[in-house]
Coordinates of C-alpha atoms in Angstrom, one line a residue:
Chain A
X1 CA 58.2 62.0 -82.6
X2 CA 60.8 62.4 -85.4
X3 CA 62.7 60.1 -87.7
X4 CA 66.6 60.7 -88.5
X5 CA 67.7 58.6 -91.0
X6 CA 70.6 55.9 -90.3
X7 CA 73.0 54.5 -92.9
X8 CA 75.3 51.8 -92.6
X9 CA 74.8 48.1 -91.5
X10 CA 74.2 47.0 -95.3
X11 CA 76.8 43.8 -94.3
X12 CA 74.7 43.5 -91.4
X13 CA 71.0 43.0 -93.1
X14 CA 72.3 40.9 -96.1
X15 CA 73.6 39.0 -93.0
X16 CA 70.4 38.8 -91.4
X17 CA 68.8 37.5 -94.8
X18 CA 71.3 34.8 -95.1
X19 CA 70.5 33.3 -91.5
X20 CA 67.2 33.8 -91.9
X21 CA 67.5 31.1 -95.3
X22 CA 70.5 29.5 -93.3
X23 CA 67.6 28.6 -90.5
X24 CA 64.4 27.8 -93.2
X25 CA 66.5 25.4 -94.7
X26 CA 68.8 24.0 -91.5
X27 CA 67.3 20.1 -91.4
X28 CA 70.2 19.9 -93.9
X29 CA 70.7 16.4 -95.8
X30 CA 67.4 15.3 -94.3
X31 CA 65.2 17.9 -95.3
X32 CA 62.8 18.4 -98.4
X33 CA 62.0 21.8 -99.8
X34 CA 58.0 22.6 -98.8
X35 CA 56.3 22.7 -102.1
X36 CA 53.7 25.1 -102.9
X37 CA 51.5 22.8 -103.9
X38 CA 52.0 21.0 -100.6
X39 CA 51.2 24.3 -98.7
X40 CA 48.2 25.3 -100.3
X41 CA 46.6 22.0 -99.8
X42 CA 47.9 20.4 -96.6
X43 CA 48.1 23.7 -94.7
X44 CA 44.5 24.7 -96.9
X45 CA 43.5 26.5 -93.5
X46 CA 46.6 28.8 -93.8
X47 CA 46.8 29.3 -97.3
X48 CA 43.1 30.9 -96.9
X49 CA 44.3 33.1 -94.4
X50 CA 46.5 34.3 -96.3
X51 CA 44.4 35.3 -99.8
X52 CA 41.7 37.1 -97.4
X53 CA 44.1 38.7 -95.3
X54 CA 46.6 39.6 -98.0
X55 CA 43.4 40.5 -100.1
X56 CA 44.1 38.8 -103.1
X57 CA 42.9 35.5 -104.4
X58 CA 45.8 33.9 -105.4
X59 CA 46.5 30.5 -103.4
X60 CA 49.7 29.8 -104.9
X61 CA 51.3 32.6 -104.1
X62 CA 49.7 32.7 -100.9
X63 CA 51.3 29.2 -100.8
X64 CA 54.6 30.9 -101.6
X65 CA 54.2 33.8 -99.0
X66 CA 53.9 31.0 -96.2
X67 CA 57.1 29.0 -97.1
X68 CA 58.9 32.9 -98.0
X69 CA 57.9 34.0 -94.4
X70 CA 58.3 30.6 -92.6
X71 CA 54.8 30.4 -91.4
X72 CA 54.3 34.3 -90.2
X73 CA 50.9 34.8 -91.5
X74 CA 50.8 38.7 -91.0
X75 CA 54.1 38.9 -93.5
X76 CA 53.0 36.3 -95.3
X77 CA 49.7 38.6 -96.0
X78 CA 52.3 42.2 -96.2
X79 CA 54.0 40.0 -99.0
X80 CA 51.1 39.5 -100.9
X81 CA 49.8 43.1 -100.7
X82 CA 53.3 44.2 -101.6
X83 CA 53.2 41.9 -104.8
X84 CA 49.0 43.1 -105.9
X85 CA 50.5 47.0 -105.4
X86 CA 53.1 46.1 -108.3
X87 CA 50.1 44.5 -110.8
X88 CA 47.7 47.0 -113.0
X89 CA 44.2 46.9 -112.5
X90 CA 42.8 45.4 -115.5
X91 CA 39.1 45.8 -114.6
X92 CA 36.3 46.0 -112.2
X93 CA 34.4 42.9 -112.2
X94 CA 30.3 43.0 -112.3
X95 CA 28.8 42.1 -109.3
X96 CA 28.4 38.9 -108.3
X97 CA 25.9 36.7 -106.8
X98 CA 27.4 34.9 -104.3
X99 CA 24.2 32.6 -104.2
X100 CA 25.9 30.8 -107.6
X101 CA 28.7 29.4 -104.9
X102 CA 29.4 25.6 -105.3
X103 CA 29.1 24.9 -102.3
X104 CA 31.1 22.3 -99.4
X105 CA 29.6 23.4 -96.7
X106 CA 26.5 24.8 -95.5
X107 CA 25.3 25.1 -91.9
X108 CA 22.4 27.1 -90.3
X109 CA 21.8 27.2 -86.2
X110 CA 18.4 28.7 -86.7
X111 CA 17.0 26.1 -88.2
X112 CA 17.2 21.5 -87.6
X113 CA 15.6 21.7 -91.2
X114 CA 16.8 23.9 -94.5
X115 CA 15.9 24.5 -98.0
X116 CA 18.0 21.9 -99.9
X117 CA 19.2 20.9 -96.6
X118 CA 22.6 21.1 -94.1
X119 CA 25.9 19.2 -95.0
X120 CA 28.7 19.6 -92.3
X121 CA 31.3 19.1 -95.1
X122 CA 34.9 19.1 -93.8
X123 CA 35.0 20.8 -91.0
X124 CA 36.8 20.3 -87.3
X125 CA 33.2 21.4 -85.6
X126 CA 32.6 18.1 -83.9
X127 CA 35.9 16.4 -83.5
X128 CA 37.3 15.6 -80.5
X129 CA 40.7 17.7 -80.0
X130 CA 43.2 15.2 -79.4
X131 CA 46.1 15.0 -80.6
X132 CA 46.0 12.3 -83.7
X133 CA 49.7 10.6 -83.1
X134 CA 49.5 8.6 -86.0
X135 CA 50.0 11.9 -88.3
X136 CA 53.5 12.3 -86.7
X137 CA 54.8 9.3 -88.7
X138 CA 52.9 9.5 -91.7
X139 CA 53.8 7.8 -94.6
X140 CA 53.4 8.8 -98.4
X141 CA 51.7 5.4 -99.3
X142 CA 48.9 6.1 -96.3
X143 CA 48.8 9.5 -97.1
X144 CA 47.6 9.1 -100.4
X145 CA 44.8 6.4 -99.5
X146 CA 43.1 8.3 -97.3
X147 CA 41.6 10.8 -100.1
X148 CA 41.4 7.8 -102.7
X149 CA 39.4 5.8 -99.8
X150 CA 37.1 8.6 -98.9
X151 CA 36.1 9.3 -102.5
X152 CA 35.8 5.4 -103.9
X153 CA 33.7 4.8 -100.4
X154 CA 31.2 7.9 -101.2
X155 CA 28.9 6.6 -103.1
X156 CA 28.1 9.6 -106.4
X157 CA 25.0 11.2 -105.7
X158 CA 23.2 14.2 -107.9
X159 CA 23.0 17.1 -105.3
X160 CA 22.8 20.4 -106.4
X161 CA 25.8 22.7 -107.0
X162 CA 23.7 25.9 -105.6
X163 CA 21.4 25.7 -102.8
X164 CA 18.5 28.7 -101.8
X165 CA 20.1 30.9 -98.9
X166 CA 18.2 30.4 -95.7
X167 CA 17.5 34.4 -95.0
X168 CA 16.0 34.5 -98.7
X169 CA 13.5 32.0 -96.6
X170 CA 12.8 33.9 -93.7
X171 CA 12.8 37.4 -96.1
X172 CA 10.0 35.7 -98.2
X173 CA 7.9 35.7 -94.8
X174 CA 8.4 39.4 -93.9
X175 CA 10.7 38.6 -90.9
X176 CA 13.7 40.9 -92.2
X177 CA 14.3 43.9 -93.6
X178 CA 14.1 44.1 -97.5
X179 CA 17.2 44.4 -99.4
X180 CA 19.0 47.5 -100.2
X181 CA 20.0 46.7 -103.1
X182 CA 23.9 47.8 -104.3
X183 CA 23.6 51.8 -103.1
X184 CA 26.0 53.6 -105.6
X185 CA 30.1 52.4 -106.3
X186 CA 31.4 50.8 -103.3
X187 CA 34.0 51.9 -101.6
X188 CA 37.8 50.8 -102.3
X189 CA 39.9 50.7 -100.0
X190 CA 42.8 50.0 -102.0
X191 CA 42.7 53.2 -103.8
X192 CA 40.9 55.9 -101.4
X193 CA 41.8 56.0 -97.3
X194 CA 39.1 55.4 -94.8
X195 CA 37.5 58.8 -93.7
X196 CA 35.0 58.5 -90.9
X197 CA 32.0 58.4 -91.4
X198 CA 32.5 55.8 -93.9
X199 CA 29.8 53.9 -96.2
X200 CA 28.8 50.7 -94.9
X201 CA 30.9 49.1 -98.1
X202 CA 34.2 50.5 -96.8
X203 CA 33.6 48.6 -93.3
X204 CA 32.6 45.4 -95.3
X205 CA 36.0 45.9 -97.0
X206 CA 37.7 46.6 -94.3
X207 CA 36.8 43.5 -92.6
X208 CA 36.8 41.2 -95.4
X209 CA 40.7 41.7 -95.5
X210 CA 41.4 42.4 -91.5
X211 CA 43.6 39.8 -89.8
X212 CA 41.4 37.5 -88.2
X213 CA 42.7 37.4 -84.8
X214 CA 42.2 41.4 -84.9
X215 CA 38.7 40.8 -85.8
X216 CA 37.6 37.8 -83.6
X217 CA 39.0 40.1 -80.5
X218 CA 36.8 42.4 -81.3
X219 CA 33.9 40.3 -82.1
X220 CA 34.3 38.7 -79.0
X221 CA 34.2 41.6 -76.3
X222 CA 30.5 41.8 -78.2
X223 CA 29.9 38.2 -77.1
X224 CA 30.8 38.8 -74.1
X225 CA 29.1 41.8 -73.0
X226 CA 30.7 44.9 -74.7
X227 CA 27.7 44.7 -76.7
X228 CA 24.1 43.1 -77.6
X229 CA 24.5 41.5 -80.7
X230 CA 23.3 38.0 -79.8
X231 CA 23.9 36.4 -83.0
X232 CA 22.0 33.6 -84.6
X233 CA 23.9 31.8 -87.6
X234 CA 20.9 32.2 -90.0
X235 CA 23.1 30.5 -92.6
X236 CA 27.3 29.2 -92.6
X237 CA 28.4 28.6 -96.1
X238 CA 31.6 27.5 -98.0
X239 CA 31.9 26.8 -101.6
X240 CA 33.7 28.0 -105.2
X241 CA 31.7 30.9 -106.6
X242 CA 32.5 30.9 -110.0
X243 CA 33.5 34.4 -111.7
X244 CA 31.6 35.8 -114.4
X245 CA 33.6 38.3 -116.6
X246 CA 32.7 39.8 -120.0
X247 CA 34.0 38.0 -122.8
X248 CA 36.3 40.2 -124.6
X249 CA 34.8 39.3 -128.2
X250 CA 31.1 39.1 -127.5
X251 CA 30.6 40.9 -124.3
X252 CA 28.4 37.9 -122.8
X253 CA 29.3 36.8 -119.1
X254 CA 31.8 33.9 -119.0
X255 CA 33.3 32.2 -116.2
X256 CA 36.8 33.0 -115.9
X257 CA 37.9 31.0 -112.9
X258 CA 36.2 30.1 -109.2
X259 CA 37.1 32.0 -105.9
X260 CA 36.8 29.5 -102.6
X261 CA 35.1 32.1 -100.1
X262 CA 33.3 31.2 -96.8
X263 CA 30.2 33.6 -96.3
X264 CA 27.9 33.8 -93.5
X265 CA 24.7 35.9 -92.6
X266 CA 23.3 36.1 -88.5
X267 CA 20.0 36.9 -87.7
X268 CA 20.3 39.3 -84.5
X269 CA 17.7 41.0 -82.4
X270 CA 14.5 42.2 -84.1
X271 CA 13.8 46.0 -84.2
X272 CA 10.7 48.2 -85.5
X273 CA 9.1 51.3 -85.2
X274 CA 6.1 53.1 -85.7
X275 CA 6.9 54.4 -88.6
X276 CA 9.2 51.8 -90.5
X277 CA 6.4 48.9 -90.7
X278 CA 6.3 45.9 -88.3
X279 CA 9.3 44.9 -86.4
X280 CA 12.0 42.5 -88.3
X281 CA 15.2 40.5 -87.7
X282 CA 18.3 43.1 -87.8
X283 CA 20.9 41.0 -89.6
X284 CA 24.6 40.7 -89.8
X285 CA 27.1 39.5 -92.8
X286 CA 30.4 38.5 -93.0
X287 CA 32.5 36.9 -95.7
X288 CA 35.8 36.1 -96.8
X289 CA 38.1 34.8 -99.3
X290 CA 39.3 31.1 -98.2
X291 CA 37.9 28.9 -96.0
X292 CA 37.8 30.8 -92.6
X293 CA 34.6 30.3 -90.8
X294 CA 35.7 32.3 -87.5
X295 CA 36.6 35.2 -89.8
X296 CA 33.3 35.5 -91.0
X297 CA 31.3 34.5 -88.3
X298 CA 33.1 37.7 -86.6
X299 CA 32.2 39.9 -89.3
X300 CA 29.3 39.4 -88.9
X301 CA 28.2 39.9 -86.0
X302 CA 30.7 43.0 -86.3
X303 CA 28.9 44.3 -89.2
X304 CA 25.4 44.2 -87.0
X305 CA 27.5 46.0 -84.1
X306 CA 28.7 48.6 -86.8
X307 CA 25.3 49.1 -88.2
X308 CA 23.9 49.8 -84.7
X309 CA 26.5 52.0 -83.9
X310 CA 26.5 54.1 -87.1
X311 CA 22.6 54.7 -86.2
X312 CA 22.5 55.4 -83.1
X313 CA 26.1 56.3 -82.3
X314 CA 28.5 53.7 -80.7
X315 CA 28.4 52.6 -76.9
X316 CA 30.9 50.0 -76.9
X317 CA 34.4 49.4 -78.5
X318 CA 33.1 47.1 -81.5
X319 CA 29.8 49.4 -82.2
X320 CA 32.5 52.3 -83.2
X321 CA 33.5 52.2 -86.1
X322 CA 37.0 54.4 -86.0
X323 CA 37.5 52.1 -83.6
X324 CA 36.8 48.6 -85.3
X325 CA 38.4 49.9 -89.2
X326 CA 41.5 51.4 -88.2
X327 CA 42.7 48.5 -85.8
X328 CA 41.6 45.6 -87.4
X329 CA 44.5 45.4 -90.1
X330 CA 47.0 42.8 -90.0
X331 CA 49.7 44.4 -91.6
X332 CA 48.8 48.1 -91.2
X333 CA 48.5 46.5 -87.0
X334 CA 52.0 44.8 -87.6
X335 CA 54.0 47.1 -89.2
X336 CA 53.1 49.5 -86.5
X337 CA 54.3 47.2 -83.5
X338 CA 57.2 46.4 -85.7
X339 CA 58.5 50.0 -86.4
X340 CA 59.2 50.0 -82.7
X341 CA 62.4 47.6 -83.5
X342 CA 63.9 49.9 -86.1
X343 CA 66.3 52.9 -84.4
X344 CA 65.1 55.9 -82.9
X345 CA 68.3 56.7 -81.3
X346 CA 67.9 60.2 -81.7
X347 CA 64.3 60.3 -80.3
X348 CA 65.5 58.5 -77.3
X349 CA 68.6 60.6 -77.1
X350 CA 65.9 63.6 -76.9
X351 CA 64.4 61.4 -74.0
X352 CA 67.5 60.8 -71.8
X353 CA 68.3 64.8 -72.2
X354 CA 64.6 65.3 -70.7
X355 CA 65.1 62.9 -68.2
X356 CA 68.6 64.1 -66.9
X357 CA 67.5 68.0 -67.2
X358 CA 64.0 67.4 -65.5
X359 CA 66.0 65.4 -62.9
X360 CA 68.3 68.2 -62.8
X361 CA 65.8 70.5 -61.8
X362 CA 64.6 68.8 -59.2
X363 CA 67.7 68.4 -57.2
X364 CA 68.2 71.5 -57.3
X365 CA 64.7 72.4 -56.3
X366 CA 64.7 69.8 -53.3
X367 CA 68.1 71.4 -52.6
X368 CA 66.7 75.1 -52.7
X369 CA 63.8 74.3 -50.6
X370 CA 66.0 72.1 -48.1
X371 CA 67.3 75.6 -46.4
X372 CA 64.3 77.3 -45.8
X373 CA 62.5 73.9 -44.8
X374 CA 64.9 73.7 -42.2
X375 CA 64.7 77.5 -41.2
X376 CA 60.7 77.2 -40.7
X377 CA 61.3 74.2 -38.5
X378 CA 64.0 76.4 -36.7
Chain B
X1 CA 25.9 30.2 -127.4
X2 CA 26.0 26.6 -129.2
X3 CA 28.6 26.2 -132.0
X4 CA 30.8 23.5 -132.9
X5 CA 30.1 22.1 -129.3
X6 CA 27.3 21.4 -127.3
X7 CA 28.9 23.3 -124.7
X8 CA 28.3 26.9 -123.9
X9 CA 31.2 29.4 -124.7
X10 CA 30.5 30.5 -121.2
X11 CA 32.2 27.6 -120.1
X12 CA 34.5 27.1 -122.4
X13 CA 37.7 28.9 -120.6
X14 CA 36.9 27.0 -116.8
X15 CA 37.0 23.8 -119.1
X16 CA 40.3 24.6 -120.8
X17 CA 41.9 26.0 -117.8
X18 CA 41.3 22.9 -116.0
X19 CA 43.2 20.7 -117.9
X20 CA 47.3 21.4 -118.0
X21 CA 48.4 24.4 -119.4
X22 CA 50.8 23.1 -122.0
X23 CA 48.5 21.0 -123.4
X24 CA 46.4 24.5 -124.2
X25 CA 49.5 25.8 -125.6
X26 CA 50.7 23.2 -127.5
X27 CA 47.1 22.8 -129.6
X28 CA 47.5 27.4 -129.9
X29 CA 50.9 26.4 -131.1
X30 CA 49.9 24.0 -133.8
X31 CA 46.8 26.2 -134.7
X32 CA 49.0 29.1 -135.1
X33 CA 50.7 27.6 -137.7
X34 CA 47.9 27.6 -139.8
X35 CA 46.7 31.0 -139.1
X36 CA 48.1 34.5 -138.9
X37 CA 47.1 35.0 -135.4
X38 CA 47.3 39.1 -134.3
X39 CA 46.4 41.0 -131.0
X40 CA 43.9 43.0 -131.1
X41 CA 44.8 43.7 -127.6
X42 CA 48.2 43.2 -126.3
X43 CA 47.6 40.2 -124.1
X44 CA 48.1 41.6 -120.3
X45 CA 48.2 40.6 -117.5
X46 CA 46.7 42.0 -113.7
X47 CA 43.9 42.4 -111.1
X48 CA 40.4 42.8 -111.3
X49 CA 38.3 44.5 -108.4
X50 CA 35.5 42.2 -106.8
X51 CA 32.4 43.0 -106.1
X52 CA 29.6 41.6 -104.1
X53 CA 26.4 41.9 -102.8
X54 CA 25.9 41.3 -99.5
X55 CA 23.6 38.6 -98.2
X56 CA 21.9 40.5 -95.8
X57 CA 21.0 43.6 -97.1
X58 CA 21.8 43.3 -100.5
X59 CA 24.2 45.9 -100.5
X60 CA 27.4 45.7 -103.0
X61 CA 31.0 46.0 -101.6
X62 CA 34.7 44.4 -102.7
X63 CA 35.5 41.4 -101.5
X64 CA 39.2 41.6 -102.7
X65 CA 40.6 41.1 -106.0
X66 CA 41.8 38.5 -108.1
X67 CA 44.3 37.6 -110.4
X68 CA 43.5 38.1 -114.2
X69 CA 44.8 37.8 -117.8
X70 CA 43.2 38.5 -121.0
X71 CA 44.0 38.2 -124.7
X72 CA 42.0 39.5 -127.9
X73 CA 43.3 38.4 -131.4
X74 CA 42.6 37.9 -135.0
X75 CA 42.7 35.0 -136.6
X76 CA 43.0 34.9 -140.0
X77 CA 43.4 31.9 -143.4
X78 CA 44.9 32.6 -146.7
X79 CA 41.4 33.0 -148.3
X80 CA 40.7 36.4 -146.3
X81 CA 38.8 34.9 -143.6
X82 CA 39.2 36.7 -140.3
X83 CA 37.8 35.7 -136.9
X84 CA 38.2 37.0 -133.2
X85 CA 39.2 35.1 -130.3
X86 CA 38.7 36.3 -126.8
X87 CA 40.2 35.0 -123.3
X88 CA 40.1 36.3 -119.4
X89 CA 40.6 33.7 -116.7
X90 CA 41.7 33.7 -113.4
X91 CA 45.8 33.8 -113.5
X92 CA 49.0 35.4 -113.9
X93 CA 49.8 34.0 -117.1
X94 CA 49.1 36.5 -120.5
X95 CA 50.8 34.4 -122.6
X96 CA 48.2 31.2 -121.7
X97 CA 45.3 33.4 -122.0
X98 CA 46.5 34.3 -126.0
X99 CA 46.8 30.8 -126.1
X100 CA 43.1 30.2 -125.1
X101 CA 41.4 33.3 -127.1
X102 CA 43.1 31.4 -130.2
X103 CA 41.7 28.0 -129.0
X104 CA 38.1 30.4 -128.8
X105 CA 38.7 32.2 -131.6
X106 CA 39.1 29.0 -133.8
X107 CA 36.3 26.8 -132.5
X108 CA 33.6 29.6 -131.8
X109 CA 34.1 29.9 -135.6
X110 CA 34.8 26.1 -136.8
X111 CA 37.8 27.2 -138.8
X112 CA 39.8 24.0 -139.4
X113 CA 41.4 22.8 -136.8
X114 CA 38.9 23.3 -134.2
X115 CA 38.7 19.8 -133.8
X116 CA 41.6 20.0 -131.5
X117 CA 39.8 22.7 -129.5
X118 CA 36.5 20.5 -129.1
X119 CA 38.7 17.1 -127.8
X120 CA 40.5 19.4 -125.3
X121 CA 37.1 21.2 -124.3
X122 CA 36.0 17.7 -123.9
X123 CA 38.7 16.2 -121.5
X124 CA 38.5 19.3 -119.7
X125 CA 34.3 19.1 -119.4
X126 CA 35.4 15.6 -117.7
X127 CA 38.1 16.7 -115.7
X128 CA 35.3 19.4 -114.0
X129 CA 33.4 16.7 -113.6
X130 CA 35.4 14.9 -111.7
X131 CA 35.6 17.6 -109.2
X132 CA 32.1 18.6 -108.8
X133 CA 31.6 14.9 -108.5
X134 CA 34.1 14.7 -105.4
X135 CA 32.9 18.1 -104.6
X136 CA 29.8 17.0 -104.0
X137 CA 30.6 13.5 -102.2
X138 CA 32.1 16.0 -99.9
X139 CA 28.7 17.1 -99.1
X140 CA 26.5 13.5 -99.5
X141 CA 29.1 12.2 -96.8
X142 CA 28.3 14.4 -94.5
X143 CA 24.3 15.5 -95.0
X144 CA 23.1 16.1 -91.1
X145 CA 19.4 15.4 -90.2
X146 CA 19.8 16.8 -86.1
X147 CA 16.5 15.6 -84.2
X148 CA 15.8 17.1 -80.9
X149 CA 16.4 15.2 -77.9
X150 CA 13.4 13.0 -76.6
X151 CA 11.4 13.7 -80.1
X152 CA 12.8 10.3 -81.7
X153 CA 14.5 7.4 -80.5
X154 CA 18.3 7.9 -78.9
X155 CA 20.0 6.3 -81.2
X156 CA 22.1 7.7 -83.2
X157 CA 21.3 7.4 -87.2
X158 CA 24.6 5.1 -88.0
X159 CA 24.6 3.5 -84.6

């Protein structure tokens, strides 16, 4: 297919702009300009979205990207890409040990009882989904008691910050493999393209900034049968891990902020062989910037599906991984489908010529083999 | 580290950073006044590349990255006393970073003045307590003890 390049409509597009703000802002003299500060916390949910698709954790901007984009997540995340590939890369962080997260959340649905213990923390997971009217008509003064309420009504307690991960538990008793341990740079995919076969850091990557629709798709033809994950949730978490950088002066790790990430490890079907020691749980890990449980939950069991595939070479959809990495990506995904709406009026000029001259041709073969059709039947 | 606080340097920036940034400026300000405050580095500021291990396997990948700025300067008195401040947190903003690796630079070495420093480092130390404080009420209020069906009574534990 080939491109030809247009010029004109310059009115046209600064048009487009304008009615595009024309419409964001149309409630007129009744309206209030969204705030980002109102974005990032009342639409929290979106807002992490958009730092783990976008791949940058930077809430506030994410914030900004929603209200730019009126609530399209997949430009809201091209926007915030578009802003990281103007910055300079300062430095590679050490790793980090996501066991240090503060955590809000923590859930396992292996085990009733858990080191330190479960806490639903906010979460939808056992509300009833109907529609709460009240919110329609909302007023500031109600608004603001509802936080005040909940904290002066909880009474202080002195749990933890960090609690023990649940598959350091079951790794302790021998019922998973041992760790890797980090094997060599990882991959960026920010700076090098993915070229298959590709380290199991790349696919982590990948996934930890794929849209999440993409991913739970994907995920979900596993669950259903394109696949034999069967996924237990060994451990959901969702907390602040606080980043550690080198102090500039001494060189000694300091925290230089806190990153809200939701992480989660499955335990799927145990494998062994002869030769590699007694059998073991197979395991799967997902995790993302933001709070997005279904994001990670995916990746997980994605990741297991990848692993499987990369060993033994993929029999479903979601075991390959071509096909998981390269279709997985919001705005990669997006920008694709959208190219379709810029014009390719040459192209489909090219088409219609086809079309009439392949017609062509066959008229005039139908009307060439019309005479001797009718002379055999003579 | 211990130094003219009881509180690590390690925490010193998430303390700072938590309480409003003029009020970090505005004490820089004031100490820059008494000092002649120069970069060592040109404060900057950009990304930094995240990496984690994974929980399962223990294997390290990037998780994304994050927004950063840093500052290094040189603080020195009249009397040829020089000392270095340091600062890299989590935003956009270089300028607020020079104004923390002053605030660091002054209190890591008790230069006068770093009384300002300690009270802010203070306030901020109770403002993160606040949060882990409602942080953690978000997990008191909602600590689960499931029991299987039939092992204890059916009630419900705030029936």
């Amino acid at each position: 297919m080939g491109y030809v390049a247009i010029k004109g409509g310059g009115r046209a597009i600064r048009g487009a702009e304008a009615a595009l703000e024309a419409l964001r802002t149309a409630e007129g003299d009744t309206g209030t300009p969204l705030s980002l500060s109102t974005i990032e916390n009342q639409l929290r949910l979106l807002t992490s979205r958009i730092v783990s698709e976008g791949g940058l954790y930077h809430p506030r901007l994410a914030a900004l990207a929603v209200k730019q984009m009126q609530g399209d997540t997949l430009e809201a995340a091209f926007a915030l890409r578009a802003y990281r590939s103007t910055k300079p890369r300062l430095l590679e962080a050490p790793i980090q040990d996501s066991g240090k997260m503060r955590l809000i959340r923590r859930i396992s649905s292996a085990f009733k009882d858990i080191p330190g213990g479960q806490m639903l923390g906010p979460t939808n997971d056992y509300a009833l989904r109907l529609m709460r009217l009240d919110l329609a008509n909302e007023s500031p003064e109600s608004f603001r008691d509802v936080a005040r309420h909940f904290m002066a009504n909880t009474p202080e307690t002195d749990l933890p910050d960090c609690f023990p991960k649940v598959v350091d538990a079951l790794r302790a008793e021998g019922l998973l493999p041992a760790l890797n341990g980090p094997a060599g740079t990882p991959f960026d995919i920010t700076r090098d393209p993915l070229v298959f076969p590709v380290a199991r850091s790349a696919a982590l990557a990948t996934m930890a900034r794929a849209e999440t629709g993409s991913l739970l798709a994907i995920a979900y033809s596993n669950m259903r049968g394109y696949g034999d994950v069967h996924p237990t949730i060994a451990e959901l978490r969702v907390g602040y891990l606080p980043i550690m950088l080198p102090h500039p002066v001494t060189g000694e790790p300091i925290e230089a902020g806190e990153v809200l990430m939701t992480e989660c490890e499955v335990v799927a079907m145990y494998e062994g062989t002869d030769t590699d020691g007694p059998p073991v749980f197979t395991l799967g890990y997902g995790a993302c910037f933001g709070h997005n449980e279904v994001k990670a939950i995916a990746m997980a069991i994605l990741d297991r599906a990848l692993q499987k595939g990369m060993r033994d070479g993929p029999r479903n959809p979601s075991e390959d991984p071509e096909f998981v990495l390269l279709h997985v990506d919001g705005v990669d995904s997006m920008g694709f489908a959208s190219h379709y709406k810029m014009p390719h009026y040459v192209t489909f000029q090219s088409d219609m010529d086809r079309l009439r001259t392949t017609q062509a041709k066959a008229a005039q073969c139908a009307q060439e083999s019309q005479p001797r059709r009718q002379g055999e039947n003579a | 580290m211990l130094t003219h606080t009881d509180l690590p340097r390690s925490q010193w920036l998430r303390l700072w950073t938590a309480l409003p940034a003029d009020r970090v400026r505005t004490a820089a300000d004031e100490l820059s006044k008494r000092y002649v405050v120069e970069d060592i580095e040109l404060p900057q500021s950009g990304l930094g590349l995240l990496p984690l291990n994974d929980g399962a396997l223990g294997e390290a990948y990037y998780l994304g990255e994050i927004p950063l700025a840093r500052a290094h300067v040189r603080i020195a008195d009249g009397a040829g006393k020089a000392v270095e401040g340091g600062a890299i947190i989590m935003d956009d903003r270089a300028r607020l970073a020079r104004s923390l690796a002053i605030l660091d630079g002054v209190l890591a070495a008790g230069l006068p003045g770093f009384e300002t420093a300690r009270t802010l480092l203070n306030e901020g130390a109770e403002k993160i307590r606040e949060i882990t404080v409602d942080r953690q009420k978000l997990m008191a209020a909602t600590r689960v003890d499931f029991s299987l069906l039939g092992t204890t009574d059916e009630e419900d534990d705030d029936a």
